[in-house]
Steps between C-alpha positions, in 0.01 A plus 500: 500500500304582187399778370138326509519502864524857568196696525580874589817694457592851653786723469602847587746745311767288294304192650282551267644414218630141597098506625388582191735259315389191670136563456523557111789210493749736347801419760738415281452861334566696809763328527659565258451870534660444834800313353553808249539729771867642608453772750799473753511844680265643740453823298463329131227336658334839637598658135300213378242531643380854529678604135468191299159389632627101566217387719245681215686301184506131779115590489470578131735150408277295688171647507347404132190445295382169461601436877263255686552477883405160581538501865332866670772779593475801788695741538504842682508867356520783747261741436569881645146537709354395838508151350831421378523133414281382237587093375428463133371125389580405160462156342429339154530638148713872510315825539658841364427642885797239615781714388389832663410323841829316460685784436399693815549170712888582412522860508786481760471807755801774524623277125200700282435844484120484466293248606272289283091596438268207638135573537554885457718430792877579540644100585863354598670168531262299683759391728545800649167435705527132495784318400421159561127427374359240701221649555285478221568128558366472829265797539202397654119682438503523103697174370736556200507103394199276539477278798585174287812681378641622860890358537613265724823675498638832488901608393619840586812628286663789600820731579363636869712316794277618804170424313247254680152440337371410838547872614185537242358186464420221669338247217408174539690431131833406588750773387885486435633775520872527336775835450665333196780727515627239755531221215766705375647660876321813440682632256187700354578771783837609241255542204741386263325353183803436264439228255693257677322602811164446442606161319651381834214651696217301208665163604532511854132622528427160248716281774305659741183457398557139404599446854199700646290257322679214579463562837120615523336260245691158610303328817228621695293769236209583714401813591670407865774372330584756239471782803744298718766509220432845428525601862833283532662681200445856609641444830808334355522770271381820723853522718675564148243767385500661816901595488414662159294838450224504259542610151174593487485696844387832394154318334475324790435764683306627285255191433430581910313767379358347194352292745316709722364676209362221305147473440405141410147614358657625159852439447453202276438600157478221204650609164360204283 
Protein backbone atom coordinates (compact mmCIF):
# COMPACT_ATOMS: atom_id res chain seq x y z
CA UNK A 1 0.00 0.00 0.00
CA UNK A 2 1.14 3.53 -0.74
CA UNK A 3 1.33 6.20 1.06
CA UNK A 4 -0.91 7.84 -1.84
CA UNK A 5 -3.60 5.57 -0.90
CA UNK A 6 -4.21 6.59 2.54
CA UNK A 7 -6.43 9.37 3.21
CA UNK A 8 -6.85 9.95 7.07
CA UNK A 9 -4.65 8.91 9.91
CA UNK A 10 -5.46 8.94 13.76
CA UNK A 11 -3.56 8.16 16.77
CA UNK A 12 -3.81 8.48 20.46
CA UNK A 13 -0.96 9.01 23.14
CA UNK A 14 2.45 7.48 21.77
CA UNK A 15 0.25 6.56 18.62
CA UNK A 16 0.65 9.64 17.71
CA UNK A 17 3.80 9.93 16.81
CA UNK A 18 4.09 6.90 14.32
CA UNK A 19 0.58 8.92 13.15
CA UNK A 20 2.22 11.86 12.73
CA UNK A 21 5.28 10.29 11.02
CA UNK A 22 3.45 8.68 8.24
CA UNK A 23 1.47 11.69 7.32
CA UNK A 24 4.58 14.07 7.01
CA UNK A 25 6.64 10.87 5.49
CA UNK A 26 9.25 11.12 8.18
CA UNK A 27 9.18 7.20 9.20
CA UNK A 28 12.43 6.49 8.83
CA UNK A 29 13.19 9.38 11.49
CA UNK A 30 11.09 7.98 14.22
CA UNK A 31 12.64 5.28 13.74
CA UNK A 32 15.48 5.92 14.35
CA UNK A 33 14.68 7.67 17.56
CA UNK A 34 13.13 4.38 18.45
CA UNK A 35 16.28 2.38 17.56
CA UNK A 36 18.37 4.86 19.93
CA UNK A 37 16.37 4.01 22.76
CA UNK A 38 17.75 1.51 25.68
CA UNK A 39 15.35 1.56 28.52
CA UNK A 40 15.29 -2.08 30.01
CA UNK A 41 13.76 -1.69 33.55
CA UNK A 42 10.33 -0.87 34.51
CA UNK A 43 11.40 2.06 36.75
CA UNK A 44 14.13 3.72 34.21
CA UNK A 45 11.29 3.92 32.08
CA UNK A 46 8.97 5.74 34.81
CA UNK A 47 12.31 7.91 35.74
CA UNK A 48 12.18 8.72 32.12
CA UNK A 49 9.42 9.77 31.76
CA UNK A 50 8.22 11.97 34.55
CA UNK A 51 12.10 13.36 35.29
CA UNK A 52 13.65 13.40 31.93
CA UNK A 53 10.55 14.45 29.96
CA UNK A 54 11.09 11.45 27.02
CA UNK A 55 7.68 11.58 25.45
CA UNK A 56 8.17 15.79 25.45
CA UNK A 57 11.91 15.50 23.62
CA UNK A 58 10.02 12.20 20.99
CA UNK A 59 7.63 15.27 20.32
CA UNK A 60 10.24 17.99 20.04
CA UNK A 61 12.66 15.38 17.57
CA UNK A 62 9.92 14.89 15.34
CA UNK A 63 7.71 17.73 15.43
CA UNK A 64 9.64 20.51 13.12
CA UNK A 65 9.32 23.57 10.98
CA UNK A 66 9.08 23.14 7.48
CA UNK A 67 6.84 19.95 8.17
CA UNK A 68 4.06 19.40 5.52
CA UNK A 69 1.43 16.68 6.41
CA UNK A 70 0.42 15.36 3.20
CA UNK A 71 -2.17 12.96 4.21
CA UNK A 72 -4.77 14.71 7.25
CA UNK A 73 -3.95 13.55 11.00
CA UNK A 74 -6.53 13.36 14.28
CA UNK A 75 -5.74 12.87 17.26
CA UNK A 76 -7.34 13.28 20.77
CA UNK A 77 -6.40 15.70 23.75
CA UNK A 78 -8.37 15.36 26.94
CA UNK A 79 -9.53 18.42 28.04
CA UNK A 80 -10.45 18.77 32.05
CA UNK A 81 -14.32 20.11 31.54
CA UNK A 82 -17.79 18.64 30.84
CA UNK A 83 -16.36 17.94 27.40
CA UNK A 84 -13.28 16.06 27.65
CA UNK A 85 -12.24 14.79 24.26
CA UNK A 86 -11.51 17.31 21.75
CA UNK A 87 -9.75 15.66 18.14
CA UNK A 88 -7.33 18.14 16.67
CA UNK A 89 -7.05 18.02 12.57
CA UNK A 90 -3.85 19.05 11.22
CA UNK A 91 -2.66 18.72 7.62
CA UNK A 92 -0.33 20.52 5.10
CA UNK A 93 2.50 23.00 5.62
CA UNK A 94 3.53 23.13 9.77
CA UNK A 95 1.86 25.59 12.08
CA UNK A 96 3.70 26.82 15.41
CA UNK A 97 0.17 25.69 17.31
CA UNK A 98 1.31 21.84 16.36
CA UNK A 99 3.81 21.54 19.08
CA UNK A 100 1.64 22.79 22.02
CA UNK A 101 -1.45 20.62 20.89
CA UNK A 102 1.05 17.82 20.40
CA UNK A 103 2.53 18.19 23.49
CA UNK A 104 -0.67 17.87 25.58
CA UNK A 105 -1.79 14.84 23.30
CA UNK A 106 1.29 13.08 25.30
CA UNK A 107 1.14 14.48 28.62
CA UNK A 108 0.94 10.92 30.14
CA UNK A 109 -1.41 10.97 33.39
CA UNK A 110 0.13 10.00 37.03
CA UNK A 111 3.94 10.38 34.62
CA UNK A 112 3.62 14.58 34.77
CA UNK A 113 3.12 16.63 37.56
CA UNK A 114 1.00 19.34 35.90
CA UNK A 115 -0.97 19.01 33.11
CA UNK A 116 -0.60 20.90 29.85
CA UNK A 117 -2.75 24.47 29.01
CA UNK A 118 -5.10 23.93 25.85
CA UNK A 119 -7.73 26.51 25.20
CA UNK A 120 -7.30 28.10 28.76
CA UNK A 121 -8.14 24.60 29.64
CA UNK A 122 -6.12 22.15 31.86
CA UNK A 123 -5.63 18.91 29.02
CA UNK A 124 -4.01 15.23 29.32
CA UNK A 125 -2.96 12.44 27.07
CA UNK A 126 -5.76 12.09 24.80
CA UNK A 127 -5.83 8.51 25.33
CA UNK A 128 -6.88 8.65 28.54
CA UNK A 129 -10.53 9.42 27.18
CA UNK A 130 -10.09 7.64 23.98
CA UNK A 131 -7.40 5.50 23.19
CA UNK A 132 -8.16 4.17 19.98
CA UNK A 133 -9.50 7.12 17.62
CA UNK A 134 -11.77 5.75 15.23
CA UNK A 135 -14.05 7.98 15.65
CA UNK A 136 -13.23 10.98 13.97
CA UNK A 137 -13.02 8.54 11.03
CA UNK A 138 -16.39 7.39 11.06
CA UNK A 139 -18.37 10.06 12.92
CA UNK A 140 -21.37 10.72 11.23
CA UNK A 141 -23.40 14.48 11.27
CA UNK A 142 -20.32 16.90 10.55
CA UNK A 143 -17.88 14.89 8.08
CA UNK A 144 -14.10 15.29 8.76
CA UNK A 145 -12.98 14.12 4.98
CA UNK A 146 -15.05 14.95 1.93
CA UNK A 147 -17.36 12.37 0.56
CA UNK A 148 -14.97 11.61 -2.54
CA UNK A 149 -12.18 11.01 -0.03
CA UNK A 150 -14.15 8.47 2.45
CA UNK A 151 -11.89 4.99 2.74
CA UNK A 152 -12.77 1.86 1.59
CA UNK A 153 -10.82 0.45 4.37
CA UNK A 154 -10.08 1.05 7.83
CA UNK A 155 -6.78 -0.57 10.07
CA UNK A 156 -6.91 -0.37 13.76
CA UNK A 157 -3.37 -0.68 15.59
CA UNK A 158 -3.29 -1.09 19.02
CA UNK A 159 -2.03 -2.71 22.49
CA UNK A 160 -5.84 -3.35 24.06
CA UNK A 161 -6.67 -7.33 23.90
CA UNK A 162 -10.50 -7.08 24.83
CA UNK A 163 -11.08 -4.07 22.47
CA UNK A 164 -13.92 -4.50 19.73
CA UNK A 165 -14.80 -1.45 17.50
CA UNK A 166 -18.18 -2.95 17.00
CA UNK A 167 -19.00 -2.30 20.77
CA UNK A 168 -19.01 1.51 19.31
CA UNK A 169 -19.43 1.31 15.87
CA UNK A 170 -21.07 -0.37 13.46
CA UNK A 171 -19.74 1.27 9.92
CA UNK A 172 -20.42 0.23 6.75
CA UNK A 173 -16.32 0.80 5.98
CA UNK A 174 -14.84 -2.39 6.61
CA UNK A 175 -12.57 -2.22 9.73
CA UNK A 176 -9.63 -4.51 10.90
CA UNK A 177 -9.11 -4.32 13.92
CA UNK A 178 -5.52 -5.76 15.18
CA UNK A 179 -3.61 -5.86 19.11
CA UNK A 180 -0.11 -5.92 17.51
CA UNK A 181 1.39 -6.91 20.64
CA UNK A 182 0.38 -10.42 19.39
CA UNK A 183 2.96 -10.19 16.33
CA UNK A 184 5.47 -10.35 18.88
CA UNK A 185 3.38 -12.85 21.75
CA UNK A 186 2.53 -9.91 23.74
CA UNK A 187 5.48 -9.13 25.03
CA UNK A 188 4.51 -5.26 25.30
CA UNK A 189 2.65 -6.26 28.68
CA UNK A 190 6.71 -6.55 30.32
CA UNK A 191 7.43 -2.96 29.08
CA UNK A 192 10.85 -3.71 28.41
CA UNK A 193 12.30 -1.30 25.68
CA UNK A 194 16.07 -2.25 25.71
CA UNK A 195 17.75 -1.60 22.45
CA UNK A 196 17.75 -5.02 21.43
CA UNK A 197 14.16 -5.19 22.41
CA UNK A 198 12.52 -2.80 20.52
CA UNK A 199 14.80 -3.96 17.45
CA UNK A 200 13.25 -7.46 17.74
CA UNK A 201 9.83 -6.01 18.47
CA UNK A 202 10.43 -3.26 14.94
CA UNK A 203 10.87 -6.47 12.78
CA UNK A 204 8.33 -8.72 13.84
CA UNK A 205 5.72 -5.85 13.61
CA UNK A 206 7.42 -5.37 9.69
CA UNK A 207 6.80 -9.41 9.19
CA UNK A 208 3.61 -8.81 10.45
CA UNK A 209 2.43 -6.24 8.62
CA UNK A 210 3.76 -7.66 5.38
CA UNK A 211 1.68 -10.64 6.10
CA UNK A 212 -1.48 -8.58 7.10
CA UNK A 213 -1.28 -7.18 3.72
CA UNK A 214 -0.58 -10.12 2.02
CA UNK A 215 -3.46 -11.57 3.22
CA UNK A 216 -6.10 -8.62 2.87
CA UNK A 217 -5.02 -7.07 -0.49
CA UNK A 218 -4.44 -10.52 -2.58
CA UNK A 219 -8.04 -11.81 -4.12
CA UNK A 220 -11.34 -10.58 -3.60
CA UNK A 221 -10.76 -6.43 -2.60
CA UNK A 222 -14.30 -5.35 -2.45
CA UNK A 223 -15.83 -3.83 0.19
CA UNK A 224 -17.53 -7.54 0.86
CA UNK A 225 -14.41 -8.97 0.35
CA UNK A 226 -12.01 -6.87 2.34
CA UNK A 227 -14.72 -7.22 5.47
CA UNK A 228 -14.75 -11.04 5.10
CA UNK A 229 -10.90 -11.17 5.53
CA UNK A 230 -10.99 -8.76 8.19
CA UNK A 231 -13.70 -10.61 10.04
CA UNK A 232 -11.72 -14.01 9.43
CA UNK A 233 -8.48 -12.55 10.96
CA UNK A 234 -9.89 -11.25 14.19
CA UNK A 235 -11.52 -14.40 15.00
CA UNK A 236 -8.36 -16.37 14.34
CA UNK A 237 -6.61 -13.97 16.30
CA UNK A 238 -9.29 -13.07 19.24
CA UNK A 239 -8.76 -16.65 21.29
CA UNK A 240 -4.98 -15.48 21.69
CA UNK A 241 -5.88 -11.89 22.84
CA UNK A 242 -8.43 -13.03 25.03
CA UNK A 243 -5.86 -15.27 27.36
CA UNK A 244 -3.87 -11.97 27.68
CA UNK A 245 -4.99 -8.78 29.82
CA UNK A 246 -4.86 -5.48 28.24
CA UNK A 247 -1.97 -3.22 28.56
CA UNK A 248 -3.98 -0.53 28.14
CA UNK A 249 -6.86 -1.58 30.64
CA UNK A 250 -6.95 1.27 32.94
CA UNK A 251 -7.74 3.79 29.61
CA UNK A 252 -10.03 1.49 28.62
CA UNK A 253 -12.02 2.01 31.18
CA UNK A 254 -11.65 5.15 31.08
CA UNK A 255 -12.49 5.84 27.22
CA UNK A 256 -16.15 4.27 28.65
CA UNK A 257 -16.57 7.43 30.05
CA UNK A 258 -14.99 9.52 27.42
CA UNK A 259 -17.69 8.16 25.58
CA UNK A 260 -20.70 9.02 27.27
CA UNK A 261 -19.42 12.43 27.65
CA UNK A 262 -18.61 13.29 24.17
CA UNK A 263 -20.34 15.91 22.45
CA UNK A 264 -20.03 15.50 18.67
CA UNK A 265 -21.22 19.24 18.02
CA UNK A 266 -17.66 20.73 18.93
CA UNK A 267 -15.00 18.38 19.59
CA UNK A 268 -13.37 18.70 16.22
CA UNK A 269 -11.17 21.57 16.07
CA UNK A 270 -8.84 22.24 12.80
CA UNK A 271 -5.37 23.67 13.55
CA UNK A 272 -4.39 24.60 9.85
Amino acid sequence: MDRDEIVMIAGASMGMFTGYALAADKLDELEHIYRSIDIPKKSELFWQVFAHDLLAATTESIVKAGDVLDIPFCFPVCVLSLCPVRYYLLHGPFNRLWPKYMHAGVNYPFLKIFPSVVEHRLAIDGGAMDNIPLYPILKKGKQVLPASRLPDFILALHFDSRYDYRKDFQPEIPVLDVDISICNDFKKEHYNFSHEYLCEMLEAGERYGEELCKELFTGDVSREGLQKKADEIFLREHGERQRHISVDRLFSMLNTIGKLLRRDAANIKKLY
